[in-house]
Amino acid sequence: MCRVATLFAACAAVACIMHAEARGLEEHDHSGHEHVTFSRQSVRSGRWSDANTWQPTGVPQAGDRVLISRGTRVEYDVDSRSVIRLVQVVGTLRFARDRDTRLEVGVLKVQSSDHCSESGFACDFEGANAAGEPQLERTGPIPTLEVGTPEQPIPAEFTARIRLHYLDGFDKNDAPALVCCSARLDLHGTPLNRTWVKLDRDVNANDGMVVLSEDVTGWRVGDEVIVTGSKRGNFRSSYRNDEDAVRTEERRIAKIDGRILHLDKPLLYSHYGSGNFRSEVANLSRNVIVESAEPQGVRGHTLYHAYSQGGISYARLAHLGKENVLGRYAVHFHLVGDTMRGSQLLGLAVVDSHNRWVTVHGTEYLIIRDCVGYQSVGHGFFLEDGTEVFNLFDRNLGVQAYRGKRLPKQVLPFDPNDGAAFWWSNGRNTLVRNVACENDRYGYRYDSQKRSNFDSHLPVRMPDGKTEVVDIRELPIHRFSQNESHTEGLYGFAMAGSDGVGPDKRHPHHLNDLKAWHVHYALRLQLPTMLVENVTIDHAAYGIYRPWFENHVYKNLRIAATGAEPFNRGLDDRSQQHGTITVDGLTFSEMGYGGQMPLIQISANNVHGDAESHFRDVKVLGRTRDDRWPLLNLGGGPRLKPSTSKGVPFYIHDYYGKGRHARVVSTRAMDLLRDGNKYRQDPPLTGDESVVAEVTDVEFPKLLDPTDDIGPVTVITAIQRDGGKLIIRGISHDNGKISKVRINGKAAVLRQVTEGLSDWEIVLQTEPTIIVAQSIDDAGNGEITPHEVRLQAKLPAVAVR
C-alpha cells in the first residue's frame, strides 16, 4: 500500500522538504562519495544460504559488497559471524521467521538504485540533493528490508540480530549504519503487552523480587530489566558513570510468578511501590536487535529518509548513536515531512545510545508509543528543528539522558543538549502518559527562542495542510497531560525560553494532570499565557519556579514536602511580574521548618503596572506554628527594592469569610501602602515584610477564554484483509476529546485510551480503492486533511501500512 496525500498535504510535504534542503546541504554534503562495485548480487529469488541465489555462485563472504537485485526476493536464513562490508537492498531481503538469524554488516542500505556508496547517510539515486536527501517520491517497486511485520513478527522462540561494524575505509562520522532511502524498512519483534509498568509494592534494600502493578505478557526469564530510582542520590553534575548518583538498578529475571518477578540478585536500594509515587520496572530485552558490534569503538546509527515506509515495533536498538556528531542518532526520522504518515515506533527499547534515543526531524504524524529509552548522551526523545507538528508521544519511559555537548551546526543554536528525556520546541505535538526519571537536567524541556543567529519564524504545516511561516513561540503547547517526572538531576518540567512571547488568551499553553517528585525544581513555567491544572509536587526544593507571570491560570495544585520555595515570585530573583495570575485550589502540606520563608512569594516589580495575583481555596495542612512559613511574604533570596512605580497586590479570596478577602502587599510597595486600606500584620498569613487589609467587592478575574478550534489528527496504523473484509485500525489524538472517527464515511468503534487520545477500529464489508480516515472532536472540529491510503492491487492477507 502507498499513501495518497491530498493536494494540500502533498504540497506541505514538498514545502517542508524544500525548506530543509538548504539545511541539509549545509549540514551534510555527500556529493563527494564514490560509488562502489558489488562483489556479489542476487540473480534469482531464494535463500541467502543457497549458492545458486548469487552471481558469482557462492554464499556471500566476509568483506563482500552485496546487492539484492531488483525483482529478487532473498530470505536471510543464516546465523553468520562473517562481516559483510555492504548490503544494498533494491529487491526484497526478508529475515527467516523459523530460526535464529544474525547479520554482521558495515553498511546496510535500502534504496532503489543500482549504484551505491559506502555513505551511512546519503541516498544514491537521481532526485536526491547533494546531501543525499530525497526530494521526490520514487516510482516502481519499493525496495524492502523485512525483519518481521506487525502482523507476523519474529516469533518469541527466535532472535533476529543485525550488528553494525566499522570497517577500514569507512567515514567514522557516517558509518556503520542502517539506512532507508525512500524504501520500506520493517523491524518487528514479539509484542509485549506492556514494556514498562509501575511497582505494586514497596521494595526494600536487599529484596530479591519485585511486584508489578499489572499483568505482563511477553516477559521471559533471562530478560534484562531496570527498576527506576525513587530517591535522588548524591547527584553532582551527571548520572553518567556516577554510581553514587544512580538509584536505577539493572537486573535479569530469574523467575516469573504471576506479577512477581524474581531477580538474579538482590536490589541495593529501596524503591517506592505504594501510594501516589511509585517507581517503574521496564523490560529492555527484545528478540529483534540492531546494535553496534563494538560499543567502545565506532558506533552505528539508523535512519529513515523521506518517502520511506514501514516502522519498528518491539525491537531493541543498543549501543548506537555517534557522540557529538549531528544527525547520527539511534533512531532518526530525517526531514520526512508527512510522507510516513501511518508509521509507528511501538514498544522499542533504545539502550545505551551515545546520541539520543529517537529523533524526529522535520517530520509530522509519527506515533511513538510504549518505548523505553535508557541511557542517552544528550536529549532522549527529541524533536529537532521546530517545524515538527502532529506527532504523538504516548506512554514512553525515559531514564538517564545525560549531559552532552552542542552538536556541530545544530539547527537550534540555543539548545545546550544538556540531557532531557523529552525535548521539543513546537507546541503542536501531543505528549501524554510519559514518565521521565534520573535525567541529568530535565525530565521535560520545551524551549522556543529567537536569537540573533536564529529566527523563530519557521514554515510550519497547518491543520489545512498548507505551510505557513509563523513564530513558533506563539503556537500553544497542544496537549501535555498525565506526564510524570521523578528523581531528576535538576528539573522535572521546564517550559521556558520564549522571551515573553506566547499564544493568545483563546489558545493558551495547556498543561494538566502532572506529577513531579523527588526533583530539585519541579515546575518551571517561564512562558506567558498558560492554563495549568491538576499538578502534584512532592519532595522538591522549588515547586512553581521562575514563572513568567502573565495570564497564568492555575487550578488544583498540590505542593508537599517542598522545603525551599514552594511558590516562587515572578522570574525568581528578578522578582518581576508582567501580568495577572489566578490560582483556584492550592494545598500545601508536610512543609517542615520554613522560618520566615513564605509558601507564596510576593513579586516586587509590577512591570506593566496592571499585574495582580488572585488566590482562592488555599489550604495549609499540618501547620504546627504560626511563626513559620507565612503564607505570603517577600522571598528568601535577594529582597529587592522595587524598581517599578507600582507593587503587586495579592488577594486571598474569601479568606475572612464569604466575600471578605485578604489583600496582602509588601511593606516595600509604598504605592500600595498608601492606597487607603488599613494594613496590619496577621501571622501566619503575613510575614516580616508583608501586611494585609480586609477588602470586599473584588472579583476573581477570568483571564483566559480557551477555545478549541483545531481538529484532531488521525493516523491509520494497520489494514488487514480477512476474507472479503478489511479490518482497519488507527489512532486519533486531539487537544480536546475525540467524539467520532469516520472511515469512508462509516463510524469506527472508539476505544478511548485517555482524554484526547483514542484507538479505533472498523470492519469494512467491501474493499474500496481508497481509504479515508477522519476524526471529529467534541467541539465539532473536523479534520481538514484526513489520512488517505490507496490499496495495493494485490494486498496480502495481512499487513498494511
CSV table of C-alpha atoms in Angstrom, one decimal, residues 595-602 626-635 664-667 680-692:
chain,number,residue,atom,x,y,z
A,595,GLY,CA,11.2,30.1,59.2
A,596,GLN,CA,10.1,33.4,57.5
A,597,MET,CA,10.4,31.9,54.1
A,598,PRO,CA,6.8,32.2,52.6
A,599,LEU,CA,4.8,29.5,51.0
A,600,ILE,CA,3.9,32.0,48.3
A,601,GLN,CA,6.4,34.7,47.4
A,602,ILE,CA,5.4,38.3,46.6
A,626,ASP,CA,2.2,30.4,63.3
A,627,ASP,CA,5.6,32.0,63.3
A,628,ARG,CA,6.9,29.8,60.5
A,629,TRP,CA,6.1,29.5,56.8
A,630,PRO,CA,3.9,32.7,56.4
A,631,LEU,CA,1.5,32.2,53.6
A,632,LEU,CA,2.6,35.4,51.8
A,633,ASN,CA,5.9,37.3,52.1
A,634,LEU,CA,8.9,38.5,50.3
A,635,GLY,CA,11.1,35.7,49.2
A,664,VAL,CA,-1.6,41.3,51.0
A,665,VAL,CA,1.1,43.6,49.9
A,666,SER,CA,4.8,44.0,50.5
A,667,THR,CA,5.9,46.6,53.1
A,680,ARG,CA,-1.7,45.2,59.5
A,681,GLN,CA,0.3,42.1,60.2
A,682,ASP,CA,-1.6,38.9,60.6
A,683,PRO,CA,0.6,35.8,61.1
A,684,PRO,CA,0.7,33.2,59.6
A,685,LEU,CA,-1.0,34.9,56.7
A,686,THR,CA,1.7,37.6,56.6
A,687,GLY,CA,5.5,37.6,57.4
A,688,ASP,CA,8.1,40.0,58.4
A,689,GLU,CA,7.8,42.2,55.3
A,690,SER,CA,4.1,41.8,54.3
A,691,VAL,CA,0.9,43.2,55.6
A,692,VAL,CA,-2.8,42.6,55.0
